XYZ file of C-alpha atoms in Angstrom:
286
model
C 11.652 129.032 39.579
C 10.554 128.123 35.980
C 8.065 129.575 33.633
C 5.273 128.139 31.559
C 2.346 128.649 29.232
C -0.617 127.800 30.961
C -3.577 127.121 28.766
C -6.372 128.438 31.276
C -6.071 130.104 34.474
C -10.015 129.832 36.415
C -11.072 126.399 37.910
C -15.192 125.862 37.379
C -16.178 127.395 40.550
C -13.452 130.700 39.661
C -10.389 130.074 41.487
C -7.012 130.617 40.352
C -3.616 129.605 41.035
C -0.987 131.916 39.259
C 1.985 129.822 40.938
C 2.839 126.137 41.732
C 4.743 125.143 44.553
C 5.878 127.549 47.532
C 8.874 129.384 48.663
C 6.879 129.659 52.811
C 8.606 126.653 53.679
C 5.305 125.527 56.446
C 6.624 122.004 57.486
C 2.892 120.726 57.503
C 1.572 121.791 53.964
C -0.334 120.176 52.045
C 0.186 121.173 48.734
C 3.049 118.649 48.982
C 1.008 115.691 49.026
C 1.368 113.070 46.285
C -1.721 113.117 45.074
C -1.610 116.495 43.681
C 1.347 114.840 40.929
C 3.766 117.909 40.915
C 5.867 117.222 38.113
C 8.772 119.361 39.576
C 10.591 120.077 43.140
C 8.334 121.946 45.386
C 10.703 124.792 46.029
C 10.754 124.865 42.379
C 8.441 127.503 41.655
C 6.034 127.424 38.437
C 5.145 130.340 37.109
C 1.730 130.862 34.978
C 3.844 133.939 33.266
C 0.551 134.170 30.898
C -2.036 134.227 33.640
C -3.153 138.028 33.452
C -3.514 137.576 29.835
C -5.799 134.392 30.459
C -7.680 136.023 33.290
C -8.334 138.913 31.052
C -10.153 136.775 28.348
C -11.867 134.470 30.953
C -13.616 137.472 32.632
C -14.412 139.089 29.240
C -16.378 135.556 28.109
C -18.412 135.508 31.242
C -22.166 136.671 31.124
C -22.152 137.647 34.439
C -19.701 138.990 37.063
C -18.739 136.545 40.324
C -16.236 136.391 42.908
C -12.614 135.160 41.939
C -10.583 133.036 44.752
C -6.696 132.247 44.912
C -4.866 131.131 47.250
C -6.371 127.431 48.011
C -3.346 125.665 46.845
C -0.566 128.215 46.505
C -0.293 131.465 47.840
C -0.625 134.265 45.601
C 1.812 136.717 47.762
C 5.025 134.217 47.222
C 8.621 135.851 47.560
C 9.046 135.611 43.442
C 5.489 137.771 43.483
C 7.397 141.120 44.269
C 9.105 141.174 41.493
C 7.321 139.656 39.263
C 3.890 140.956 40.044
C 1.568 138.464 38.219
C -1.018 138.687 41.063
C -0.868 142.502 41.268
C -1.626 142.391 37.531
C -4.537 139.768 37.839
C -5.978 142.018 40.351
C -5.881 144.495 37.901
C -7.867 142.686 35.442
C -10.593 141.691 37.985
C -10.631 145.558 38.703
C -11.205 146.487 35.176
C -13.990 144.045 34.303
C -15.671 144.992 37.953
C -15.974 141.099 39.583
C -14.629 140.382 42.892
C -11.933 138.691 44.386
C -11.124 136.390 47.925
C -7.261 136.442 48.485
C -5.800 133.732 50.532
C -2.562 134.206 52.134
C 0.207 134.534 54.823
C 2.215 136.674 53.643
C 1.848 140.868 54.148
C 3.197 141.416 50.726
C -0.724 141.610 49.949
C -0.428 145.317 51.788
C 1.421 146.473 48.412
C -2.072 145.706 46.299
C -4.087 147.125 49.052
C -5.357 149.990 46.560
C -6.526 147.564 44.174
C -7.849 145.726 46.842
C -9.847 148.763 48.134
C -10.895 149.905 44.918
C -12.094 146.269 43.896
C -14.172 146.142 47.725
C -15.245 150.163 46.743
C -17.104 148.684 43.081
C -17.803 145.099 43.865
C -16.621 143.053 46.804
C -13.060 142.142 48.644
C -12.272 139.839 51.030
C -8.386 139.052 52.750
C -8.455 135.643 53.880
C -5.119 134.999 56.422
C -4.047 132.081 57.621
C -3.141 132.041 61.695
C -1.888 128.895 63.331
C 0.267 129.776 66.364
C -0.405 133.016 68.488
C 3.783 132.446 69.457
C 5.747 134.481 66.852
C 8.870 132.170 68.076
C 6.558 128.766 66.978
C 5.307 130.451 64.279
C 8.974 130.922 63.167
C 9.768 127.687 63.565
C 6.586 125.753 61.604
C 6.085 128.680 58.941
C 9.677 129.685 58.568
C 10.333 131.864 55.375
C 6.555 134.346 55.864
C 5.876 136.642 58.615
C 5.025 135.944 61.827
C 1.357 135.842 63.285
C 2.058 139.322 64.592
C 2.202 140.771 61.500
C -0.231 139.186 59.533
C -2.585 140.547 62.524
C -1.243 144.655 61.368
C -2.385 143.651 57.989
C -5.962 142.305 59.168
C -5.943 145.410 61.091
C -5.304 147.896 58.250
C -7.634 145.938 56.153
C -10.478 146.558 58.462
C -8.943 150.600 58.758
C -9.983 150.068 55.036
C -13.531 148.959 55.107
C -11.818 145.335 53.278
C -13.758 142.122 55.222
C -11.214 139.787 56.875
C -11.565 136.110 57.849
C -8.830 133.646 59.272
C -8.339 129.765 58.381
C -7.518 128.808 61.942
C -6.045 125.725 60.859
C -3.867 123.395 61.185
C -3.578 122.460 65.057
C -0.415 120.256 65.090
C -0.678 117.990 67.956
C 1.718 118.465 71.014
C 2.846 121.915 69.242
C 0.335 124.013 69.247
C -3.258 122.557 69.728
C -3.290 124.116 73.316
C -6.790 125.729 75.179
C -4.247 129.457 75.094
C -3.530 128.848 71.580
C -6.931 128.477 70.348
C -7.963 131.511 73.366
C -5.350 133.686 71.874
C -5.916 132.993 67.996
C -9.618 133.766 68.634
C -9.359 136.816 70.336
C -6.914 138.468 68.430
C -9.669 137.759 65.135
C -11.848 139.442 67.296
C -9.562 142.419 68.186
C -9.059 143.299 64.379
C -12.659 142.992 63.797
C -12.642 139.858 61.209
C -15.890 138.423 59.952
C -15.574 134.690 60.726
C -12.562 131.939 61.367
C -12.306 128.821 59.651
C -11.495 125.751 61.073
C -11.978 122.068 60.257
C -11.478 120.530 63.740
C -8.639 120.595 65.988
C -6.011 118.491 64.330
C -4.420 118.575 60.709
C -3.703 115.759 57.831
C -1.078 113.692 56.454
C -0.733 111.860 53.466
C 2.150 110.782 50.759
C 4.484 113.789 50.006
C 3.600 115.918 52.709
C 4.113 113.264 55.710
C 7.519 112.442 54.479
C 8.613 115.770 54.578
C 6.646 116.664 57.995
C 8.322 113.923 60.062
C 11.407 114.825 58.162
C 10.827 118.340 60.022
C 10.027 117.121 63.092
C 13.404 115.226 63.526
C 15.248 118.709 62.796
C 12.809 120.652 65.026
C 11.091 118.573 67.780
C 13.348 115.636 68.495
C 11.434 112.088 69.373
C 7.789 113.940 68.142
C 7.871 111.823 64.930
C 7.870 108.614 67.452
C 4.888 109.984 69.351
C 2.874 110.357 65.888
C 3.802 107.195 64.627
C 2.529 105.663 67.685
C -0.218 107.805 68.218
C -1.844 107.698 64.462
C 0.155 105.313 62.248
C -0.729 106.466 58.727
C -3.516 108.068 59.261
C -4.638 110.903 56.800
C -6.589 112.627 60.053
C -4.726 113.446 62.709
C -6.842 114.683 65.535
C -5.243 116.330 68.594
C -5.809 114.349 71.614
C -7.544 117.167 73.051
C -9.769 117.980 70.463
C -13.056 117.629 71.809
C -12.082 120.124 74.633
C -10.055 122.665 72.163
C -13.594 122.561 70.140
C -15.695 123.640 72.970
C -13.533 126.090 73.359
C -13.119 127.258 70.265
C -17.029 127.620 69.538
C -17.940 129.441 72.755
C -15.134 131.598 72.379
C -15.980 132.149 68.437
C -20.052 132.702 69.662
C -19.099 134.721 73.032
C -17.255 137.275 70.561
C -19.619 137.040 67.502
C -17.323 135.819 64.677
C -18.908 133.451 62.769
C -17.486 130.213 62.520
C -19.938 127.815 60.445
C -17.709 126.733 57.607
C -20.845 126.807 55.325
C -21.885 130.528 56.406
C -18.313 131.341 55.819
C -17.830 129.862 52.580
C -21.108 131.213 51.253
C -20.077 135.004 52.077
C -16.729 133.991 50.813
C -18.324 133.214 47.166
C -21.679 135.446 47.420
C -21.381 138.404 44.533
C -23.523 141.476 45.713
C -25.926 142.599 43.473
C -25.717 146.161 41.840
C -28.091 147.840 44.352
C -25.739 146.437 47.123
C -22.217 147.625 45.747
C -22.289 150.760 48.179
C -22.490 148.670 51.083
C -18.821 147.006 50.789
């Protein structure tokens, strides 16, 4: 872990990353790509020590108040965040000034904010984003190694909703031969539905490779599913999409499962409630 200055903390459309790199240890993460020029080890954790500060002045400039996201490229619940509580602090600041905030993670370190989180949904709008991949805690264990299992992050869905807090999952990635299997995608879908989420987020039924992070996913493979990497090479080459081989069945699926239990699962819909900023007269509703 190092520590830097950052100069500004909130991309144009108002996300955030308060870290760089990740401590999760997911064999199949993208963050690790190449293209994304990390000037330091992964593991390596960077730390935006002044990014409450710069959050505070960002919101004060705005003219008008808007959802704030984290958690696209680094997860804002990280082991270093319970000590050093940067994102409990930002959440603080987006409290204060009254916007909102969309919090993407895996982690249920997120159930130590959940009172900012609650007063933030009580005066504007909250929403916990969790990722699910595997409804097998053992898998899960094994391709998400150093965050709690899917059986947990469903208890912290579930208290969210106890809350009032809206919920959505990124269903994603499907890792072919591992877990892109019709009880898989059953099994993640109904347990959204059980803890009462608002939508699931997927991209297709398969997941991506490029520089960086295929290196280190085949690397994984070898150590955890001996003679896969020879099955992907010869299946997809260097492909940056890698589509299950069972896709167009696990979509079918997926859709009339998603429609049969009525979470919504139109990436646009989702995205749009993910980023939409109620107006005053609307604040009592969330």
């Amino acid at each position: 872990m190092h520590f830097v200055k950052a100069r500004s903390i909130l991309s144009p459309k108002n996300g955030m990353n308060i870290y760089r790199g990740c401590s999760h240890g997911c064999i199949y993460c993208d963050s690790r790509s190449a293209c994304y020029q990390m000037p330091h080890a992964f593991e390596d954790i960077e730390v935006k020590e002044n990014a409450p500060e710069l959050l505070d002045a960002a919101l004060r400039s705005k003219r008008s108040r808007c959802m704030i996201g984290t958690g696209a490229m680094c997860d804002p619940y990280l082991h270093e965040e319970r000590e050093l509580k940067l994102t409990r602090r930002c959440l603080e600041k987006i409290a204060e000034h009254g916007f909102g905030v969309s919090l993407l993670t895996k982690s249920d370190l997120i159930l130590r904010d959940i009172d900012l989180i609650e007063q933030i949904n009580r005066t504007a709008k909250a929403v916990v984003q969790m990722t699910l991949t595997t409804a097998d805690d053992d898998l899960c264990k094994l391709v998400e190694p150093n965050v709690c299992p899917t059986s947990r992050r469903l208890e912290v869905l579930r208290e969210m909703n106890r809350r009032g807090i809206p919920t959505t999952v990124w269903f994603c990635p499907l890792l072919p031969f591992i877990n892109d299997t019709e009880e898989n995608v059953r099994a993640i879908v109904e347990m959204s539905a059980d803890v009462n989420v608002y939508g699931i987020l997927s991209f297709g039924m398969g997941m991506t490779l490029r520089s960086g992070d295929r290196e280190y996913y085949y690397s994984q493979l070898d150590r955890l599913f001996p003679g896969l990497k020879q099955r992907y090479i010869k299946e997809f080459g260097d492909r940056y999409e890698i589509p299950s081989p069972n896709g167009g069945r696990l979509w079918t699926l997926f859709t009339e499962q998603c429609d049969r239990l009525g979470i919504e699962r139109r990436p646009d819909a989702i995205f749009s409630y993910l980023s939409e900023f109620p107006e005053p007269e609307q604040f009592t509703l969330f």
